[in-house]
Every structure is written in structure tokens, then in C-alpha cells.
Coordinates of C-alpha atoms and ligand atoms in Angstrom, one line a residue:
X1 CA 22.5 4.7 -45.3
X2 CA 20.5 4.0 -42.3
X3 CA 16.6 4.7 -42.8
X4 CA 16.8 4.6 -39.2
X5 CA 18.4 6.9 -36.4
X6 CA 21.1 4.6 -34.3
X7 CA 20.2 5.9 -31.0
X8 CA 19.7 2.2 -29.9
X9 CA 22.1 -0.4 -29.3
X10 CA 19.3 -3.0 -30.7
X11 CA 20.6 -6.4 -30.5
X12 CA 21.0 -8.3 -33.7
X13 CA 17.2 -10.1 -33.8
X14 CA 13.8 -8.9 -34.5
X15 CA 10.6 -10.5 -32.6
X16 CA 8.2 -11.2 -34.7
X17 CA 5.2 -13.2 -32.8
X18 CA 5.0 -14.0 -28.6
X19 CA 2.5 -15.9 -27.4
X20 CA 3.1 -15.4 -22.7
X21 CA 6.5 -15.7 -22.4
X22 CA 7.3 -16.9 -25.1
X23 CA 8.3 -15.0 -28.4
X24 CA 10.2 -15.8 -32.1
X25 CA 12.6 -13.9 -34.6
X26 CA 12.2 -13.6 -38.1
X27 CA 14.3 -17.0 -38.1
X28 CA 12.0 -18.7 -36.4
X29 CA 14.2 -19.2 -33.3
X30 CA 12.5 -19.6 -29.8
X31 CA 13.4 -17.4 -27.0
X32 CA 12.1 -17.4 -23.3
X33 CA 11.5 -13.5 -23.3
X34 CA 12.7 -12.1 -19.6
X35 CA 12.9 -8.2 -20.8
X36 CA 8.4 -8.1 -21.4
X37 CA 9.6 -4.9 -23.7
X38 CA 11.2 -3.7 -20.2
X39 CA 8.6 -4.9 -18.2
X40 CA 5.7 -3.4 -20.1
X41 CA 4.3 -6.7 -21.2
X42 CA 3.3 -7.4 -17.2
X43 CA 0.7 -10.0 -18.8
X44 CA 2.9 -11.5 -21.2
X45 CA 2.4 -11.7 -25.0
X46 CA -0.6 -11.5 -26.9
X47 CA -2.7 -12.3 -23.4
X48 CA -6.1 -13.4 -24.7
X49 CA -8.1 -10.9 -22.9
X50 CA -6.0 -7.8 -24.2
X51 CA -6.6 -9.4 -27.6
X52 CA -10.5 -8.9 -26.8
X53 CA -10.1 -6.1 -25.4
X54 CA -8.3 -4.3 -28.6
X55 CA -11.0 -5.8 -30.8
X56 CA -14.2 -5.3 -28.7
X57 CA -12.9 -1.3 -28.0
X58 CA -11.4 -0.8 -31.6
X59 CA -15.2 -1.7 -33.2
X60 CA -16.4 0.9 -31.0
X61 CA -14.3 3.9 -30.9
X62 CA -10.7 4.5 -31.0
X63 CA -10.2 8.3 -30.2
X64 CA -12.3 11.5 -29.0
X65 CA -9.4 13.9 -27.2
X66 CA -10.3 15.2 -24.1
X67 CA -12.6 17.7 -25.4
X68 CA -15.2 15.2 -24.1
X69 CA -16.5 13.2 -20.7
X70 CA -14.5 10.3 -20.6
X71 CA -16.2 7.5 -18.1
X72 CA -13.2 5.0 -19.6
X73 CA -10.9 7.0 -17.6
X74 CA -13.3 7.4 -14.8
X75 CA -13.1 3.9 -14.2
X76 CA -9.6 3.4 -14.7
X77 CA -9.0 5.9 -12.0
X78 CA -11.0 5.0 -9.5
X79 CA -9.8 1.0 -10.0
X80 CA -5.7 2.4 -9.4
X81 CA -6.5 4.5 -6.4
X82 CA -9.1 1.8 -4.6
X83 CA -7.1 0.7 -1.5
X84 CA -4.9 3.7 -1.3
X85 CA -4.3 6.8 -0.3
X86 CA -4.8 8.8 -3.8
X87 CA -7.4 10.5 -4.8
X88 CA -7.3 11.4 -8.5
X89 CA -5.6 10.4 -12.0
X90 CA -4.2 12.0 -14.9
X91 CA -3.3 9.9 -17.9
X92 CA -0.9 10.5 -20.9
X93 CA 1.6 7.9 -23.0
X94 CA 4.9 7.3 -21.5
X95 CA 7.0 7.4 -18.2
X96 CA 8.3 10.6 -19.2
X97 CA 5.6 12.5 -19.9
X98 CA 4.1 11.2 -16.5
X99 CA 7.1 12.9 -15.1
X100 CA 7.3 15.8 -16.7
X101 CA 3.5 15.9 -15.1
X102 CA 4.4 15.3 -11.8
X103 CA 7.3 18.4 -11.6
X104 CA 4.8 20.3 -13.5
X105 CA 2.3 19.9 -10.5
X106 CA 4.9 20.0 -7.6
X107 CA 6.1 23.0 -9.2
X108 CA 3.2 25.1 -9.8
X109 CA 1.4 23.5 -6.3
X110 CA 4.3 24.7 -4.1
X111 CA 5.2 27.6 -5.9
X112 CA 8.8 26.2 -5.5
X113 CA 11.6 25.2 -7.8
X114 CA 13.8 23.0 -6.3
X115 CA 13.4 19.1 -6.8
X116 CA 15.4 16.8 -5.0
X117 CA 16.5 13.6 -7.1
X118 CA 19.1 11.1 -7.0
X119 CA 22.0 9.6 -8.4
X120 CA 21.7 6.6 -11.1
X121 CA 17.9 7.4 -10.7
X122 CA 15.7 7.2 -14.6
X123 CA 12.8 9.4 -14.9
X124 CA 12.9 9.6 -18.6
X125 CA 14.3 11.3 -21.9
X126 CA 12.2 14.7 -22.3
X127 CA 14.0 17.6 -20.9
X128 CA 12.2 17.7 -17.6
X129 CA 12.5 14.0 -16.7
X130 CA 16.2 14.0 -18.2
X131 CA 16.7 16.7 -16.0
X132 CA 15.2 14.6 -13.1
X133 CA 17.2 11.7 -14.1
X134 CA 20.6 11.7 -12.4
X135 CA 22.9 10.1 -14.8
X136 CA 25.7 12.6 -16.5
X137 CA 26.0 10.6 -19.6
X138 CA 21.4 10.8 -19.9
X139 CA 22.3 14.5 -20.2
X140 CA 25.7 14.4 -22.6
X141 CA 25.2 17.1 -25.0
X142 CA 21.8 18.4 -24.5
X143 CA 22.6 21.1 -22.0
X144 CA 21.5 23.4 -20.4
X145 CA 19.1 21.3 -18.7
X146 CA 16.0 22.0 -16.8
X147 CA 17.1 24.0 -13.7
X148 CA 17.0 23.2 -9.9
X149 CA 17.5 19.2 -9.8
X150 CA 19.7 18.1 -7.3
X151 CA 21.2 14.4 -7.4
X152 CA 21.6 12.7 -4.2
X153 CA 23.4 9.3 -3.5
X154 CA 20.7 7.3 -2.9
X155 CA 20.0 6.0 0.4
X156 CA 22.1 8.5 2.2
X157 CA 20.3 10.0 5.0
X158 CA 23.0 12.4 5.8
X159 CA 23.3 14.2 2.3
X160 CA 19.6 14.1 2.4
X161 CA 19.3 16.3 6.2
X162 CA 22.2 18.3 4.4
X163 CA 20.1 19.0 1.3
X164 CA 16.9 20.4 3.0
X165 CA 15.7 23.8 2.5
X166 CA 13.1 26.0 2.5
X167 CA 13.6 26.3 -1.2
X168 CA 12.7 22.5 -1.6
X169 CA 8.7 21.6 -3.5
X170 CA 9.8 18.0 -4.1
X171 CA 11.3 15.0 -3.5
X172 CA 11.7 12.2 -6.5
X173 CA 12.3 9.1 -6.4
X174 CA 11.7 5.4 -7.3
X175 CA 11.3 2.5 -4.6
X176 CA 13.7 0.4 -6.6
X177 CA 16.2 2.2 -9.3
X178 CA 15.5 -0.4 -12.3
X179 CA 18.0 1.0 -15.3
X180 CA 20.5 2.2 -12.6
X181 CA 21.0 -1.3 -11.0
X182 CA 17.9 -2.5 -9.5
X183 CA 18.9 -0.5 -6.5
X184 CA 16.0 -0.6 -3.7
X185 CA 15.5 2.2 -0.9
X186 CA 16.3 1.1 2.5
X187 CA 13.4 1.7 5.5
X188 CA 15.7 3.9 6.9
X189 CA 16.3 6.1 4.0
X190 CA 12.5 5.8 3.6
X191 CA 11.7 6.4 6.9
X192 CA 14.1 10.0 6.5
X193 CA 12.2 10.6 3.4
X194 CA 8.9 10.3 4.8
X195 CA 9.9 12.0 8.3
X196 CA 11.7 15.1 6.1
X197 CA 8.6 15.5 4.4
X198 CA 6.0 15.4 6.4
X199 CA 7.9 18.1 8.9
X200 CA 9.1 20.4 6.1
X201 CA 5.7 20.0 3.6
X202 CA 8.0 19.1 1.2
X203 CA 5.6 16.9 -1.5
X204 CA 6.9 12.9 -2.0
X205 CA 6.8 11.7 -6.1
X206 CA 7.6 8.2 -6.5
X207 CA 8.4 7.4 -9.9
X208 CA 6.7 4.1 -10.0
X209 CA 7.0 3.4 -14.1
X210 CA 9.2 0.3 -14.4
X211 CA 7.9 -0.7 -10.1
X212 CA 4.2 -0.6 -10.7
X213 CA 1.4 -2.5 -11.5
X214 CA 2.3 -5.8 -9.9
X215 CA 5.9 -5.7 -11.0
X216 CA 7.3 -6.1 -7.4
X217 CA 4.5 -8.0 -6.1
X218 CA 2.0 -5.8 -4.9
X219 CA 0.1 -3.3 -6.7
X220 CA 2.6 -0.5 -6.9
X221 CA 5.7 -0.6 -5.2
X222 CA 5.3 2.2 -2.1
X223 CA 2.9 0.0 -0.3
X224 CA 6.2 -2.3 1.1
X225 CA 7.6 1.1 2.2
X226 CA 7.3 3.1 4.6
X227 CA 6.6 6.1 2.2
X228 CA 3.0 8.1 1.4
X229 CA 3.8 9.4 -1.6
X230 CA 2.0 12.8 -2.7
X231 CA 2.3 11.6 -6.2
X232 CA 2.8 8.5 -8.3
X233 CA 3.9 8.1 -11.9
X234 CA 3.5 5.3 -13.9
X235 CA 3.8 3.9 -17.6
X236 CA 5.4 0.4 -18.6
X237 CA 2.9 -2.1 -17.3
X238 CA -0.5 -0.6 -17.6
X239 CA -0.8 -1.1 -21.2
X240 CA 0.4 -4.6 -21.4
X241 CA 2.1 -3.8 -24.2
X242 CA -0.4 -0.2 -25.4
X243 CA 1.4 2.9 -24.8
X244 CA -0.2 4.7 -21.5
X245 CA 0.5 6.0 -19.1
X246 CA -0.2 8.2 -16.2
X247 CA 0.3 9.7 -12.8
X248 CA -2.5 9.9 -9.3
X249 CA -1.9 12.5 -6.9
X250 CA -3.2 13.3 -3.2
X251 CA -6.7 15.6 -2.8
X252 CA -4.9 18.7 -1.4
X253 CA -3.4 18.9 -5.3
X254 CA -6.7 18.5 -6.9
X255 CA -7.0 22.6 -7.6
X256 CA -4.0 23.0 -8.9
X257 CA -4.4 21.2 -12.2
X258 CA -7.5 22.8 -13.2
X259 CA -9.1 23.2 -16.6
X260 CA -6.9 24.5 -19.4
X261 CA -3.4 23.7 -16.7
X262 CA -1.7 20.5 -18.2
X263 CA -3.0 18.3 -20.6
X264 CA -2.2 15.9 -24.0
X265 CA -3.9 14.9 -27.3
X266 CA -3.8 11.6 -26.7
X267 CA -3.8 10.7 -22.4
X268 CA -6.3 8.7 -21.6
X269 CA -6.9 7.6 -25.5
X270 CA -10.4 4.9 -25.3
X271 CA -8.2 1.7 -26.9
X272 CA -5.2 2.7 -24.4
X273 CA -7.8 3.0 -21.6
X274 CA -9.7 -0.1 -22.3
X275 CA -7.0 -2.0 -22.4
X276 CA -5.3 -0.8 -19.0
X277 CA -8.6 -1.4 -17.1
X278 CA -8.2 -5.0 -18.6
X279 CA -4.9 -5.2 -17.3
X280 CA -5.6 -3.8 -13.8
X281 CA -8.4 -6.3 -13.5
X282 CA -6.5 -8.8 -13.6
X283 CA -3.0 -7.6 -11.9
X284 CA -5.1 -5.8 -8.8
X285 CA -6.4 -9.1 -7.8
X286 CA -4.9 -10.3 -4.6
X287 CA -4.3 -13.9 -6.0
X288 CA -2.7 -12.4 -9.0
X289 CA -0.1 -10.4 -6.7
X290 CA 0.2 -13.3 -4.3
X291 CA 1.2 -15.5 -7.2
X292 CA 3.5 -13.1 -8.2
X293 CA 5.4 -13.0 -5.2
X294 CA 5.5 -17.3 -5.2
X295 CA 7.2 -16.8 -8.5
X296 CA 9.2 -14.3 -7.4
X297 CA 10.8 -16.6 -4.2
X298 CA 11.1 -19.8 -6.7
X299 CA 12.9 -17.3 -9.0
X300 CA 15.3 -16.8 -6.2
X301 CA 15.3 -19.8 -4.2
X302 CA 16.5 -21.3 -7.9
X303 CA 19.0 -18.6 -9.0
X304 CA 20.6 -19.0 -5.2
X305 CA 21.4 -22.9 -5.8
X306 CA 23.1 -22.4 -8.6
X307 CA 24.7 -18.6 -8.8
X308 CA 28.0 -18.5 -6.2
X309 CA 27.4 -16.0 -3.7
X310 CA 30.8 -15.0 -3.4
X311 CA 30.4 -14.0 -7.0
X312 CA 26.8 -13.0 -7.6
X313 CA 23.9 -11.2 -5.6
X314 CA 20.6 -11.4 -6.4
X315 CA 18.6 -7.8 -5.4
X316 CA 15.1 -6.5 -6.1
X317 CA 11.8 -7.6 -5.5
X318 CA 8.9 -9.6 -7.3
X319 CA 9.3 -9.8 -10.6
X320 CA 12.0 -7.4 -10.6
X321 CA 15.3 -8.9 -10.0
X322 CA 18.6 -8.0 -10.6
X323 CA 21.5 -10.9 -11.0
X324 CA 24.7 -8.3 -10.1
X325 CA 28.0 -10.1 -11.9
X326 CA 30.6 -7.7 -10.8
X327 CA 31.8 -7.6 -14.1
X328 CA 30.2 -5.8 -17.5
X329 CA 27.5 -7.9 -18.7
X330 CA 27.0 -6.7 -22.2
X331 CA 28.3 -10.0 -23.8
X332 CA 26.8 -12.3 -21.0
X333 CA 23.2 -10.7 -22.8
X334 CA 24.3 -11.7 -26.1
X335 CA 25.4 -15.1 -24.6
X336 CA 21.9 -15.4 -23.3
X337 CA 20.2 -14.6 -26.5
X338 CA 22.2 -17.4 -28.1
X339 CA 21.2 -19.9 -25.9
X340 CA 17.2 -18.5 -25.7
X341 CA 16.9 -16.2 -23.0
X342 CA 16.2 -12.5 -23.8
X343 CA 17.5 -10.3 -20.8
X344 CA 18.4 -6.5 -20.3
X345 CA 21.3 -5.1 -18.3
X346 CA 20.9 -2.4 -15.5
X347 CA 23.7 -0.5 -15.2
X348 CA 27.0 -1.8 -16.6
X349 CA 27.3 -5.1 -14.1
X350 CA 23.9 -6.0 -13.6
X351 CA 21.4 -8.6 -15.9
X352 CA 17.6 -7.5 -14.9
X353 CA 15.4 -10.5 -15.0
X354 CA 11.7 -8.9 -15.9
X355 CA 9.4 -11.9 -17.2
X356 CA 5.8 -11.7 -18.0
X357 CA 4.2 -11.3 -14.5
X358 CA 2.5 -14.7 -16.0
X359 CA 6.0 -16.7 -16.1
X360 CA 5.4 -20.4 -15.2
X361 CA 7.4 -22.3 -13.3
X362 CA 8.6 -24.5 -16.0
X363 CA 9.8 -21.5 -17.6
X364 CA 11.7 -20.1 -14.8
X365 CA 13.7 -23.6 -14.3
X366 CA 14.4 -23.5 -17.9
X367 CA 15.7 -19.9 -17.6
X368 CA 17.9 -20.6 -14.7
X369 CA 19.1 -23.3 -16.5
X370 CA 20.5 -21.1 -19.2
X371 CA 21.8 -18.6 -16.9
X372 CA 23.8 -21.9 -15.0
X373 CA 25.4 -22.4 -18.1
X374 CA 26.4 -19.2 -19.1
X375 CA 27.2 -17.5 -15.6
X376 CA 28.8 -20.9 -13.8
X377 CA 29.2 -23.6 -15.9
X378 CA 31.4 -22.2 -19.1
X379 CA 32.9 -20.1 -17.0
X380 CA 34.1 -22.4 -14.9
X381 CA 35.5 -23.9 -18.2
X382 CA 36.9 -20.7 -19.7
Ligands
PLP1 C1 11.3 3.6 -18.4 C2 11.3 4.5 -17.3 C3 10.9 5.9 -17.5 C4 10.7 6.5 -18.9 O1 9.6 5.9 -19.5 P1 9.4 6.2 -21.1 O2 8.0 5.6 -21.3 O3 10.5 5.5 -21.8 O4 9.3 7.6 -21.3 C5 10.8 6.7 -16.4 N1 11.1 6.2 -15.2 C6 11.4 5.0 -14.9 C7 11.6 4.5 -13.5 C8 11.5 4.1 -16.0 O5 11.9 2.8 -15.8

């Protein structure tokens, strides 16, 4: 008997310390860790200033609800929406429970039902963002879902014109599709988007959980787009590792999330908010972003001397990459764990590379090293 549900496919291992990049199992065995808990750890493991953080905030108070003024959160709002477009924060404790507050809002801003999604898009588990989320086998089972979702194919501009109606409050989507194949939106789909709702008032919600805070080399991923989104989720970075999460939103939707609307015991909890403002400190600085982006092109420039091209392409951006093999990659994951490398698929033929924002150089070579060997090199043996 299991004391545990099986509803994950864990791997055979269980981390026990990390220290950056860097993390070991119970056997003591060293692995170069290029998941960062599916890019939540954006500052690697253990980062000494998160470590002060937890211990400075956890001496001084852990948890008051939102019964009271919180000038934590204050702060950690007005630090995500300096130098853009947004105007006011919400937080909660995971991607999907930012979701299910962005379709709250659209919903009850526009009065409308209708949210436009797409297909191999992930917006979470709950029943709104697994309705959101356009993946038949998310939803096997659990039926019937949340109604008025439509899935789109992504980056289709024509099933997008086709889609339109007055019926329509939202559009959802993220920049790049991380579980579904690190799939990114082209301008021109963007451009549609953006064009589409800015004639029809339709509101733009950029799910921006596995994209934002530095992940794709600048603060969140929108701002290399041509798209002003209306509202932004986000989750998996922001804590470093501390569940929270949240979403901003535009002025105009101020009102409609007023007192006793939407809300959650523990969004916004002081150790989760301390933490993030820690983390967005040091991710928001320009030099932090720009050195993720030089890791990001000696990431590539490395993978693209040794991977074939005929045989693999290399898609995302930042620190968000996706290695797509054309074939299932399930056992190339386990191959990888073998030899020291820790890396999750996306989608069935594609191996996501998501280090610590933090990855050195010397850790990348060592990396592509490992994926030489088990992508070209035994392959060519086999
Ligand atoms: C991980 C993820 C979610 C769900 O986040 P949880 O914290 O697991 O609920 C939603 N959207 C995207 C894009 C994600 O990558």
C-alpha cells in the first residue's frame, strides 16, 4: 500500500540538499538540476539572500490573513508593475489559483462568458484553469467542465477572426506554451491578438506563470511582444522556491474586485511576500536580465554545435528552451538523470532546459556535454 496518491510519474530519486544549480539524492549522487522545480527556483537553490530573507521575516511574523493592512504586499506590487503598463496586484499561492482569478475578473468585468483559449495551452489543475487549459487528456474524467472555453490552434490568425464574437470577455494565453512544447506566439498572431482586442474590447490575459519573472530574459515575457495584456498571471518564479503567487491587472478593472469580491486565506502570506520582494530585487535588475539573456545565447550557440539540425531544433527564449527530438523523450530524461542532468519533457518530443536563472557557464558546458552524449554520441553508436 501506497501512503501516497500516484498521480505523479516521480522519477526514481529524491533531492535532498541544492546548493545554485546544483542539488543531491538521498545517495549522495550529484546532479546539475535544469528543471529549478519547473522553473520556480529562478535564483537557484538555497540562494543566500532567500535564506535571510526566510529567517529575518520568520522571527518577525509569519501570518495575519488579509483581515489587515499589508504594506509587504504594497511593496511587492508596486516593484512588479514599475515600468509597465499595470496598475494593481492581487496575490494568492499557485498558477492556478492566479487563473482561476484572472476568468473570475474578466468574467464578472465584462459581464461575458466566453473565454478564448488555445490548444496544448496549461493554465492549471482547478476546474477553472483546467477548463482553460486545452489539453483533452488535463480534463479525462472530470467532466463536465467549466463552460464557455474555446481551444484554438495556436498561432492561427484565421481560426482566431473566425472565433470572434460579441459573446467574447477574454482572450488567454501564454507568450511561450512551456508544458505543451515550448511553443512561442508569432508577431503576427500577436499582432491579430492585440489588433482583435483592442477593436472588439475584448480583455487580453497572458498567463505568464512558467514565462515570468526573468525566465525568458526580461521581466515577464509580454514586453518582447507586441501584446498589452489587460491581465497577467503569475506563480513559479516569484517565490524562488516559496509558494506564491499572483496576478496585476490594468486600472479600468480596479472596481470590479472590490471588498468582499475574490479573495484567499493565505495570498499575499508576510514569509511568501518577503521572500518574493527578495527575489524581484534581484531578477528586476537590468544587469540581472541582461545576463540572463548572455546565458541564454551561450546555451544555444553550444547546444547548436553539437545537436544536428536536421534532427534537433532548439525553440524558446532565455532561460526557457526547448531541445525538440522528434521522437518521445521520456527515456532520454532518465538517460539524463543517469549521467547528472535533471531535465523535464514538454510535450511528448520535447526536453525543456529550465536552469536556475543563476546557471554559470561552466555548468552549461558541462550540461551540453551530457546532452552530446546522450542525444549524438550513443546514438550514433546504438
Ligand atoms: C505550472 C503552470 C500553471 C499551474 O501552476 P500551479 O502552481 O501548478 O497551479 C499554470 N500556467 C502555466 C503556464 C504553468 O506553467
Amino acid at each position: 500500500m501506497n501512503a501516497l496518491f500516484n498521480n505523479y510519474a516521480r522519477r526514481p530519486i529524491s533531492i535532498i540538499e541544492g546548493k545554485g544549480t546544483i542539488v543531491k539524492d538521498s545517495n549522495g549522487k550529484r546532479y546539475l538540476d535544469f528543471t529549478s522545480g519547473i522553473a520556480v527556483c529562478a535564483l537557484g537553490h538555497s540562494h543566500p539572500a532567500l535564506v535571510e530573507t526566510i529567517k529575518e521575516q520568520s522571527e518577525k511574523i509569519w501570518h495575519t490573513s488579509n483581515l489587515f493592512e499589508s504594506p509587504g504586499q504594497v511593496k511587492l506590487a508596486e516593484s512588479l508593475i514599475q515600468d509597465n503598463h499595470l496598475a494593481h496586484a492581487l496575490f494568492c499561492n499557485s498558477g492556478a489559483e492566479a487563473n482561476e482569478a484572472a476568468i473570475k475578473l474578466a468574467r464578472k468585468h465584462t459581464g461575458k462568458h466566453h473565454i478564448i483559449t488555445f490548444v496544448n495551452s496549461f493554465h492549471g489543475r482547478t476546474f477553472g484553469a483546467m477548463s482553460a487549459t486545452g489539453q483533452e487528456k488535463i480534463h479525462q474524467g472530470f467532466g463536465p467542465l467549466v463552460d464557455k472555453f474555446t481551444y484554438l490552434p495556436f498561432n492561427d490568425v484565421e481560426a482566431l477572426n473566425n472565433a470572434i464574437d460579441d459573446s467574447v470577455a477574454a482572450i488567454m494565453l501564454e507568450v511561450i506554451q512551456g508544458e505543451g512544447g515550448v511553443n512561442g506566439v508569432t508577431d503576427e498572431f500577436a499582432n491579430a491578438i492585440q489588433d482583435i482586442c483592442d477593436q472588439k474590447g475584448i480583455l487580453l490575459i497572458i498567463d505568464e506563470v512558467q514565462t515570468g519573472i526573468g525566465r525568458t530574459g526580461t521581466r515577464f515575457a509580454f514586453e518582447q511582444t507586441p501584446l498589452k495584456p489587460n491581465i497577467v498571471t503569475m506563480a513559479k518564479g516569484l517565490g524562488g522556491g516559496f509558494p506564491i503567487a499572483g496576478i496585476l491587472a490594468t486600472s479600468e478593472l480596479y472596481e470590479t474586485f472590490g471588498p468582499g469580491s475574490h479573495g484567499t486565506t493565505f495570498g499575499g502570506n508576510p514569509l511568501g511576500v518577503a521572500v518574493a520582494q527578495t527575489v524581484i530585487d534581484l531578477v528586476f535588475q537590468q544587469t540581472f536580465l541582461d545576463e540572463v539573456n548572455e546565458k541564454s545565447a551561450y546555451l544555444v550557440e553550444k547546444l547548436s554545435e553539437v545537436l544536428p539540425a536536421d534532427q534537433f531544433t532548439i525553440r524558446g527564449k532565455g532561460l526557457l528552451l526547448g531541445i525538440d527530438c522528434g521522437t518521445e523523450v521520456a527515456s532520454l530524461v532518465a538517460k539524463a538523470e543517469e549521467e547528472g542532468l535533471l531535465l523535464v519533457a514538454a510535450g511528448p518530443q520535447v526536453l525543456r532546459l529550465l536552469p536556475p536563472l543563476t546557471v554559470t557557464n561552466e555548468e552549461i558546458d558541462e550540461a551540453v556535454e551530457i546532452l552530446n552524449k546522450i542525444l549524438v554520441k550513443e546514438r550514433a553508436v546504438s
